[in-house]
mmCIF file of C-alpha atoms in Angstrom:
data_model
loop_
_atom_site.group_PDB
_atom_site.id
_atom_site.type_symbol
_atom_site.label_atom_id
_atom_site.label_comp_id
_atom_site.label_asym_id
_atom_site.label_seq_id
_atom_site.Cartn_x
_atom_site.Cartn_y
_atom_site.Cartn_z
ATOM 1 C CA MET A 947 10.130 20.933 12.793
ATOM 2 C CA LYS A 948 10.978 19.712 10.046
ATOM 3 C CA LEU A 949 10.569 16.277 8.417
ATOM 4 C CA LEU A 950 12.947 15.774 4.850
ATOM 5 C CA GLN A 951 10.728 12.750 2.690
ATOM 6 C CA VAL A 952 13.158 11.517 0.170
ATOM 7 C CA ASN A 953 11.704 9.214 -2.897
ATOM 8 C CA ASN A 954 13.306 7.586 -5.619
ATOM 9 C CA LEU A 955 10.148 8.251 -8.195
ATOM 10 C CA ALA A 956 7.454 10.222 -7.533
ATOM 11 C CA SER A 957 4.234 8.338 -9.536
ATOM 12 C CA MET A 958 1.130 9.025 -7.220
ATOM 13 C CA VAL A 959 -0.092 5.175 -7.656
ATOM 14 C CA GLY A 960 3.226 3.445 -6.909
ATOM 15 C CA GLY A 961 3.275 2.333 -2.949
ATOM 16 C CA THR A 962 5.977 4.659 -1.360
ATOM 17 C CA SER A 963 5.051 7.884 -2.729
ATOM 18 C CA ASN A 964 1.839 7.192 -1.244
ATOM 19 C CA CYS A 965 3.259 6.243 1.867
ATOM 20 C CA ALA A 966 5.666 9.200 1.640
ATOM 21 C CA LEU A 967 2.134 11.896 1.226
ATOM 22 C CA SER A 968 0.183 9.230 4.567
ATOM 23 C CA ILE A 969 3.062 10.287 6.328
ATOM 24 C CA THR A 970 2.931 14.176 5.970
ATOM 25 C CA LYS A 971 -0.941 13.768 7.404
ATOM 26 C CA CYS A 972 0.339 12.345 10.258
ATOM 27 C CA PHE A 973 2.352 15.015 11.176
ATOM 28 C CA PRO A 974 0.116 18.361 11.041
ATOM 29 C CA ASP A 975 2.038 19.554 13.570
ATOM 30 C CA MET A 976 5.845 19.277 11.461
ATOM 31 C CA GLN A 977 6.471 21.358 7.907
ATOM 32 C CA HIS A 978 7.214 18.948 4.715
ATOM 33 C CA HIS A 979 9.783 19.165 2.293
ATOM 34 C CA ILE A 980 9.063 15.700 -0.435
ATOM 35 C CA HIS A 981 12.278 15.331 -2.603
ATOM 36 C CA PHE A 982 11.829 13.240 -5.721
ATOM 37 C CA ILE A 983 15.502 12.031 -6.372
ATOM 38 C CA GLY A 984 14.061 10.814 -10.386
ATOM 39 C CA PHE A 985 11.542 14.026 -11.729
ATOM 40 C CA SER A 986 8.067 15.216 -10.097
ATOM 41 C CA ASN A 987 5.233 15.762 -12.364
ATOM 42 C CA ASP A 988 2.190 17.628 -11.742
ATOM 43 C CA GLU A 989 0.538 14.849 -10.029
ATOM 44 C CA ALA A 990 2.972 14.879 -7.135
ATOM 45 C CA GLU A 991 3.413 18.415 -6.861
ATOM 46 C CA LYS A 992 0.102 18.559 -6.628
ATOM 47 C CA ALA A 993 -0.795 16.122 -4.229
ATOM 48 C CA PHE A 994 2.175 17.817 -2.460
ATOM 49 C CA ALA A 995 0.563 20.784 -2.315
ATOM 50 C CA GLY A 996 1.366 23.356 0.624
ATOM 51 C CA HIS A 997 4.576 20.982 1.475
ATOM 52 C CA GLU A 998 7.620 21.984 -0.703
ATOM 53 C CA VAL A 999 8.757 19.210 -2.924
ATOM 54 C CA THR A 1000 12.264 19.302 -5.332
ATOM 55 C CA CYS A 1001 13.929 16.977 -7.893
ATOM 56 C CA GLY A 1002 17.554 15.980 -9.056
ATOM 57 C CA GLN A 1003 19.986 14.832 -7.038
ATOM 58 C CA ILE A 1004 19.359 15.273 -2.814
ATOM 59 C CA LYS A 1005 21.099 18.885 -1.703
ATOM 60 C CA GLN A 1006 23.744 19.050 1.494
ATOM 61 C CA ALA A 1007 21.242 22.424 1.944
ATOM 62 C CA HIS A 1008 18.702 19.704 2.350
ATOM 63 C CA LEU A 1009 20.016 18.025 4.426
ATOM 64 C CA ASP A 1010 21.072 20.290 6.701
ATOM 65 C CA ALA A 1011 17.254 22.549 7.459
ATOM 66 C CA ALA A 1012 15.687 19.023 8.399
ATOM 67 C CA ASP A 1013 15.361 18.052 11.968
ATOM 68 C CA ILE A 1014 14.348 13.943 11.030
ATOM 69 C CA VAL A 1015 15.063 12.537 7.253
ATOM 70 C CA ILE A 1016 13.306 9.859 6.086
ATOM 71 C CA PHE A 1017 15.201 7.969 3.247
ATOM 72 C CA HIS A 1018 12.008 5.813 1.197
ATOM 73 C CA ASN A 1019 14.691 2.293 -0.174
ATOM 74 C CA THR A 1020 17.644 4.855 -1.492
ATOM 75 C CA GLY A 1021 20.063 3.147 -3.085
ATOM 76 C CA GLU A 1022 23.620 3.231 -2.194
ATOM 77 C CA GLN A 1023 24.284 5.611 -5.835
ATOM 78 C CA ASN A 1024 21.949 8.097 -4.430
ATOM 79 C CA PHE A 1025 22.692 8.650 -0.970
ATOM 80 C CA PRO A 1026 24.309 11.109 1.075
ATOM 81 C CA GLN A 1027 27.863 10.557 1.982
ATOM 82 C CA HIS A 1028 27.995 12.895 4.412
ATOM 83 C CA LEU A 1029 24.395 13.540 6.930
ATOM 84 C CA PRO A 1030 24.552 16.135 9.417
ATOM 85 C CA SER A 1031 25.255 15.472 12.306
ATOM 86 C CA ASN A 1032 21.914 17.814 14.121
ATOM 87 C CA LEU A 1033 19.808 15.048 11.376
ATOM 88 C CA LEU A 1034 17.626 12.573 12.964
ATOM 89 C CA SER A 1035 18.326 10.302 9.998
ATOM 90 C CA VAL A 1036 15.709 6.570 9.550
ATOM 91 C CA PHE A 1037 15.597 4.407 6.498
ATOM 92 C CA TYR A 1038 12.417 3.556 5.853
ATOM 93 C CA GLN A 1039 13.126 -0.243 3.819
ATOM 94 C CA HIS A 1040 10.119 -0.660 1.581
ATOM 95 C CA SER A 1041 11.631 -3.708 -1.025
ATOM 96 C CA ALA A 1042 13.936 -6.627 -0.572
ATOM 97 C CA ALA A 1043 16.676 -5.762 -1.973
ATOM 98 C CA ARG A 1044 19.826 -6.758 0.450
ATOM 99 C CA SER A 1045 21.702 -3.637 -1.298
ATOM 100 C CA LEU A 1046 19.908 -1.494 1.179
ATOM 101 C CA VAL A 1047 20.178 -2.461 3.903
ATOM 102 C CA SER A 1048 24.045 -1.067 3.682
ATOM 103 C CA CYS A 1049 22.500 2.058 3.473
ATOM 104 C CA ALA A 1050 20.263 1.906 6.968
ATOM 105 C CA LYS A 1051 23.762 1.380 8.510
ATOM 106 C CA ARG A 1052 24.693 4.431 8.196
ATOM 107 C CA CYS A 1053 21.443 6.192 9.275
ATOM 108 C CA ASP A 1054 20.366 6.365 13.218
ATOM 109 C CA PHE A 1055 17.258 4.269 12.486
ATOM 110 C CA HIS A 1056 15.368 1.258 9.801
ATOM 111 C CA LEU A 1057 12.357 0.534 9.609
ATOM 112 C CA SER A 1058 10.923 -2.086 7.201
ATOM 113 C CA VAL A 1059 7.037 -1.764 6.457
ATOM 114 C CA SER A 1060 6.587 -5.776 7.384
ATOM 115 C CA LYS A 1061 7.114 -8.528 10.178
ATOM 116 C CA PHE A 1062 8.523 -10.258 6.615
ATOM 117 C CA LEU A 1063 10.424 -7.718 5.338
ATOM 118 C CA SER A 1064 12.706 -7.914 8.006
ATOM 119 C CA ASN A 1065 12.716 -11.665 8.893
ATOM 120 C CA LYS A 1066 14.289 -11.126 4.562
ATOM 121 C CA VAL A 1067 17.111 -9.215 4.956
ATOM 122 C CA GLY A 1068 17.857 -9.594 8.695
ATOM 123 C CA ALA A 1069 17.573 -6.010 10.269
ATOM 124 C CA GLY A 1070 14.658 -3.178 10.449
ATOM 125 C CA GLN A 1071 11.981 -2.445 13.001
ATOM 126 C CA VAL A 1072 8.806 -3.240 12.077
ATOM 127 C CA VAL A 1073 6.979 0.163 11.707
ATOM 128 C CA TYR A 1074 3.695 -0.892 9.684
ATOM 129 C CA GLN A 1075 2.984 2.046 6.516
ATOM 130 C CA PRO A 1076 -0.189 4.198 6.907
ATOM 131 C CA VAL A 1077 -2.539 4.688 4.218
ATOM 132 C CA GLU A 1078 -5.857 6.184 2.951
ATOM 133 C CA SER A 1079 -9.275 4.756 3.919
ATOM 134 C CA VAL A 1080 -12.829 5.869 2.190
ATOM 135 C CA ASP A 1081 -16.620 4.914 3.014
ATOM 136 C CA ARG A 1082 -17.770 3.096 2.130
ATOM 137 C CA ILE A 1083 -20.521 3.983 -0.891
ATOM 138 C CA GLU A 1084 -23.728 1.808 -1.840
ATOM 139 C CA ASP A 1085 -24.604 2.587 -5.343
ATOM 140 C CA GLY A 1086 -27.779 0.292 -5.494
ATOM 141 C CA ARG A 1087 -25.285 -2.515 -6.357
ATOM 142 C CA GLN A 1088 -27.825 -6.770 -6.219
ATOM 143 C CA LYS A 1089 -24.878 -7.778 -6.366
ATOM 144 C CA PRO A 1090 -21.197 -8.733 -4.806
ATOM 145 C CA ARG A 1091 -18.189 -7.090 -6.597
ATOM 146 C CA ILE A 1092 -15.140 -7.814 -6.168
ATOM 147 C CA ILE A 1093 -12.390 -5.912 -7.220
ATOM 148 C CA ARG A 1094 -8.221 -6.021 -8.817
ATOM 149 C CA TYR A 1095 -6.968 -2.659 -7.486
ATOM 150 C CA CYS A 1096 -2.629 -2.042 -8.098
ATOM 151 C CA THR A 1097 -0.434 -0.408 -10.282
ATOM 152 C CA PRO A 1098 0.039 -0.623 -13.999
ATOM 153 C CA ASN A 1099 2.536 -2.601 -13.646
ATOM 154 C CA THR A 1100 3.089 -5.814 -15.984
ATOM 155 C CA ALA A 1101 4.449 -7.366 -13.124
ATOM 156 C CA LYS A 1102 1.142 -7.540 -10.706
ATOM 157 C CA TRP A 1103 -0.329 -8.563 -13.873
ATOM 158 C CA PRO A 1104 1.058 -11.804 -13.816
ATOM 159 C CA GLU A 1105 0.774 -13.905 -17.489
ATOM 160 C CA GLY A 1106 -2.866 -16.405 -16.396
ATOM 161 C CA VAL A 1107 -4.279 -13.853 -14.397
ATOM 162 C CA GLU A 1108 -7.363 -14.598 -16.167
ATOM 163 C CA LYS A 1109 -7.302 -18.496 -14.915
ATOM 164 C CA LEU A 1110 -8.253 -17.546 -11.153
ATOM 165 C CA TYR A 1111 -11.513 -15.363 -13.302
ATOM 166 C CA GLU A 1112 -12.461 -17.601 -15.417
ATOM 167 C CA ALA A 1113 -12.218 -20.019 -12.281
ATOM 168 C CA ILE A 1114 -14.580 -18.717 -10.552
ATOM 169 C CA ALA A 1115 -17.535 -17.899 -13.407
ATOM 170 C CA SER A 1116 -17.730 -21.462 -13.881
ATOM 171 C CA GLU A 1117 -18.678 -21.746 -10.653
ATOM 172 C CA HIS A 1118 -20.256 -18.580 -9.259
ATOM 173 C CA ARG A 1119 -21.963 -17.606 -12.958
ATOM 174 C CA ASP A 1120 -23.847 -14.160 -13.227
ATOM 175 C CA ALA A 1121 -22.961 -14.241 -8.911
ATOM 176 C CA PHE A 1122 -20.724 -10.988 -8.487
ATOM 177 C CA ARG A 1123 -19.960 -8.666 -10.639
ATOM 178 C CA PHE A 1124 -15.909 -7.641 -11.338
ATOM 179 C CA LEU A 1125 -14.313 -4.358 -11.905
ATOM 180 C CA PHE A 1126 -10.047 -4.250 -12.719
ATOM 181 C CA VAL A 1127 -8.335 -0.537 -11.314
ATOM 182 C CA GLY A 1128 -4.543 -0.637 -13.938
ATOM 183 C CA CYS A 1129 -5.507 -3.625 -15.640
ATOM 184 C CA PRO A 1130 -2.524 -3.075 -19.053
ATOM 185 C CA GLU A 1131 -3.765 -3.165 -21.678
ATOM 186 C CA SER A 1132 -2.912 -6.432 -23.447
ATOM 187 C CA LEU A 1133 -5.616 -8.394 -20.424
ATOM 188 C CA LYS A 1134 -8.575 -6.445 -20.702
ATOM 189 C CA LYS A 1135 -9.925 -8.633 -23.455
ATOM 190 C CA ARG A 1136 -8.759 -11.728 -22.133
ATOM 191 C CA LEU A 1137 -10.012 -10.442 -18.195
ATOM 192 C CA PHE A 1138 -13.795 -9.425 -20.202
ATOM 193 C CA ALA A 1139 -13.736 -12.938 -21.402
ATOM 194 C CA ALA A 1140 -12.787 -14.862 -18.363
ATOM 195 C CA CYS A 1141 -15.621 -12.736 -16.699
ATOM 196 C CA GLY A 1142 -18.859 -13.373 -18.760
ATOM 197 C CA ASP A 1143 -18.487 -9.205 -17.616
ATOM 198 C CA ALA A 1144 -16.170 -6.914 -16.248
ATOM 199 C CA ASN A 1145 -15.598 -2.847 -15.815
ATOM 200 C CA PHE A 1146 -12.268 -1.755 -16.051
ATOM 201 C CA LEU A 1147 -10.171 1.571 -14.824
ATOM 202 C CA PRO A 1148 -7.646 3.493 -15.607
ATOM 203 C CA ALA A 1149 -4.992 3.776 -12.098
ATOM 204 C CA SER A 1150 -5.136 6.959 -10.700
ATOM 205 C CA PRO A 1151 -4.137 8.661 -7.746
ATOM 206 C CA GLY A 1152 -7.653 8.656 -6.611
ATOM 207 C CA ALA A 1153 -8.738 5.263 -7.525
ATOM 208 C CA ILE A 1154 -8.560 4.267 -4.001
ATOM 209 C CA GLN A 1155 -12.668 5.728 -3.946
ATOM 210 C CA PHE A 1156 -13.040 2.663 -6.085
ATOM 211 C CA LEU A 1157 -12.198 0.456 -3.127
ATOM 212 C CA GLY A 1158 -15.709 1.777 -0.653
ATOM 213 C CA ALA A 1159 -17.837 0.810 -3.286
ATOM 214 C CA SER A 1160 -16.845 -2.878 -3.955
ATOM 215 C CA ASP A 1161 -16.946 -5.498 -1.327
ATOM 216 C CA ILE A 1162 -14.607 -8.012 -2.327
ATOM 217 C CA LEU A 1163 -10.789 -6.912 -3.287
ATOM 218 C CA LEU A 1164 -9.658 -10.354 -5.609
ATOM 219 C CA TYR A 1165 -5.678 -10.348 -5.171
ATOM 220 C CA GLU A 1166 -3.840 -13.057 -7.283
ATOM 221 C CA GLY A 1167 0.238 -12.567 -8.290
ATOM 222 C CA PRO A 1168 3.520 -12.381 -6.836
ATOM 223 C CA GLU A 1169 4.872 -12.173 -3.790
ATOM 224 C CA GLU A 1170 4.367 -8.328 -2.249
ATOM 225 C CA THR A 1171 6.650 -6.891 0.613
ATOM 226 C CA TYR A 1172 3.614 -5.452 2.213
ATOM 227 C CA GLY A 1173 0.661 -5.396 0.333
ATOM 228 C CA ARG A 1174 -1.068 -1.883 1.591
ATOM 229 C CA THR A 1175 -3.519 -2.565 -1.054
ATOM 230 C CA ILE A 1176 -4.406 -4.879 2.042
ATOM 231 C CA CYS A 1177 -4.963 -2.820 4.362
ATOM 232 C CA GLU A 1178 -6.965 0.236 2.708
ATOM 233 C CA ALA A 1179 -9.336 -2.438 2.080
ATOM 234 C CA GLN A 1180 -9.829 -3.417 5.121
ATOM 235 C CA ARG A 1181 -9.999 0.501 6.734
ATOM 236 C CA SER A 1182 -12.469 1.063 3.750
ATOM 237 C CA GLY A 1183 -14.359 -2.169 4.443
ATOM 238 C CA CYS A 1184 -13.570 -3.713 1.866
ATOM 239 C CA LEU A 1185 -12.722 -7.512 2.529
ATOM 240 C CA PRO A 1186 -9.593 -9.036 0.715
ATOM 241 C CA ILE A 1187 -8.722 -12.349 -0.815
ATOM 242 C CA VAL A 1188 -5.830 -12.684 -1.583
ATOM 243 C CA SER A 1189 -2.581 -14.630 -1.635
ATOM 244 C CA ASN A 1190 -1.030 -16.947 0.666
ATOM 245 C CA HIS A 1191 2.328 -15.522 1.043
ATOM 246 C CA GLY A 1192 5.234 -12.878 1.427
ATOM 247 C CA GLY A 1193 3.773 -9.622 3.610
ATOM 248 C CA PHE A 1194 -0.399 -10.148 2.651
ATOM 249 C CA SER A 1195 0.049 -13.228 5.385
ATOM 250 C CA GLU A 1196 0.462 -11.597 8.173
ATOM 251 C CA GLN A 1197 -2.169 -8.470 8.201
ATOM 252 C CA ILE A 1198 -4.981 -11.101 7.532
ATOM 253 C CA GLU A 1199 -7.123 -13.172 10.374
ATOM 254 C CA ASN A 1200 -8.157 -16.250 8.522
ATOM 255 C CA GLY A 1201 -11.831 -15.631 8.000
ATOM 256 C CA LYS A 1202 -11.998 -13.164 10.295
ATOM 257 C CA THR A 1203 -10.840 -10.004 8.907
ATOM 258 C CA GLY A 1204 -9.844 -10.823 4.898
ATOM 259 C CA PHE A 1205 -9.214 -14.174 3.686
ATOM 260 C CA LEU A 1206 -6.282 -16.526 2.062
ATOM 261 C CA PHE A 1207 -5.994 -18.829 -0.282
ATOM 262 C CA SER A 1208 -3.051 -20.903 -2.215
ATOM 263 C CA SER A 1209 -5.169 -22.705 -4.657
ATOM 264 C CA HIS A 1210 -7.946 -21.243 -7.554
ATOM 265 C CA SER A 1211 -10.723 -23.576 -5.802
ATOM 266 C CA GLU A 1212 -9.971 -22.470 -2.331
ATOM 267 C CA VAL A 1213 -11.154 -18.989 -4.429
ATOM 268 C CA GLY A 1214 -14.188 -20.693 -5.057
ATOM 269 C CA GLY A 1215 -15.198 -22.870 -1.075
ATOM 270 C CA ILE A 1216 -14.697 -19.536 0.219
ATOM 271 C CA LEU A 1217 -16.959 -17.559 -2.566
ATOM 272 C CA ASP A 1218 -20.127 -19.365 -1.948
ATOM 273 C CA ASP A 1219 -20.767 -17.298 1.338
ATOM 274 C CA LEU A 1220 -20.717 -14.611 -0.062
ATOM 275 C CA LYS A 1221 -22.824 -14.423 -2.643
ATOM 276 C CA GLU A 1222 -25.646 -12.277 -1.650
ATOM 277 C CA MET A 1223 -25.009 -8.540 -0.328
ATOM 278 C CA ASP A 1224 -24.778 -8.517 3.869
ATOM 279 C CA SER A 1225 -22.959 -11.530 4.222
ATOM 280 C CA PHE A 1226 -20.658 -9.025 4.443
ATOM 281 C CA GLU A 1227 -21.925 -7.087 7.545
ATOM 282 C CA LYS A 1228 -19.594 -9.557 9.358
ATOM 283 C CA PHE A 1229 -16.881 -8.958 8.754
ATOM 284 C CA MET A 1230 -17.144 -5.114 8.865
ATOM 285 C CA VAL A 1231 -16.189 -5.084 12.770
ATOM 286 C CA PRO A 1232 -12.951 -6.367 12.620
ATOM 287 C CA LEU A 1233 -12.071 -5.741 9.519
ATOM 288 C CA ARG A 1234 -11.708 -2.442 10.156
ATOM 289 C CA GLN A 1235 -10.585 -2.594 14.168
ATOM 290 C CA SER A 1236 -7.585 -5.258 12.431
ATOM 291 C CA GLY A 1237 -6.470 -2.554 10.154
ATOM 292 C CA ASP A 1238 -6.255 0.667 11.698
ATOM 293 C CA THR A 1239 -4.130 -0.630 14.369
ATOM 294 C CA ARG A 1240 -1.975 -1.086 11.554
ATOM 295 C CA GLY A 1241 -2.647 1.745 9.427
ATOM 296 C CA SER A 1242 -4.231 4.308 10.764
ATOM 297 C CA ARG A 1243 -2.623 8.206 11.065
ATOM 298 C CA SER A 1244 -3.098 7.703 14.847
ATOM 299 C CA SER A 1245 -1.342 4.176 14.638
ATOM 300 C CA PHE A 1246 1.770 5.205 13.277
ATOM 301 C CA ARG A 1247 1.982 8.927 14.147
ATOM 302 C CA ARG A 1248 2.361 6.838 17.817
ATOM 303 C CA ASN A 1249 4.308 3.868 16.674
ATOM 304 C CA PHE A 1250 7.088 5.922 14.317
ATOM 305 C CA LEU A 1251 7.364 8.406 17.646
ATOM 306 C CA ARG A 1252 7.896 5.604 20.373
ATOM 307 C CA THR A 1253 10.670 5.006 17.684
ATOM 308 C CA ILE A 1254 12.241 7.327 17.222
ATOM 309 C CA LYS A 1255 11.638 8.938 21.551
ATOM 310 C CA GLY A 1256 14.255 11.217 22.422
ATOM 311 C CA GLU A 1257 15.049 15.309 22.614
ATOM 312 C CA HIS A 1258 14.272 14.970 18.133
ATOM 313 C CA ALA A 1259 10.462 13.656 18.568
ATOM 314 C CA PRO A 1260 7.517 16.211 19.072
ATOM 315 C CA HIS A 1261 5.198 14.633 21.813
#
């Protein structure tokens, strides 16, 4: 059985391509074809090594050769004019653009990455993305490490992001270490000054490893439809403390599998109880269970096949 996945961009530091990569790992019993509507690149070719990778406009031959196709946020301008009658088609919606719903209606199934997104667009059955995880890394650190880990998109690093770290430093000076992954160059000096000290690493396909060497994922930013980094952190034993909105909220049982906040003062109060390295032990089991329930390969495989059950679905 052959699964074709159609992606817009071949960015291996972006969520959609990494979702497609994780899906290939959920179905080792299938042949995989990954198609990028934009250009491919060396990182994508390496990530999907062993699978068929193409780019450009979707060709009818690609569709004819597949048994199942998953369209990841494919817009009207790139959506095929004709889908073969024997092809099982799935539209997997990642963003809130209502224009995508018209494409989704042309598919057999419309899936959404979160309850928040499904409610926002008024359509889409929720099947959470599969995400990867990493083992904990004990590097001898004596202070908990706080990480901000996201793509170097300026929308993910809004103006004034340093103010949260200034508030933390004023209350908890020298209690934590700080690591920023994917930070734009223009913000580094301000964040370094706000924290008093910090390390910066570029976004990269392997950057998830730094969740294993961090104790807290701290994120304040714009509303997201899901936020797969939250689930990655939970599965990797890194405690998320994040803004209480969008798709973040449904991933966290506040105080048990992470923390949600609406103000900087709330963050200060949460961190009061997390200054010691042994503060995190009580969170590990529920944290990992929560992440695995939504984001493990077995969970996605089971939920996806249950959704498309029928003669096309492998057992």
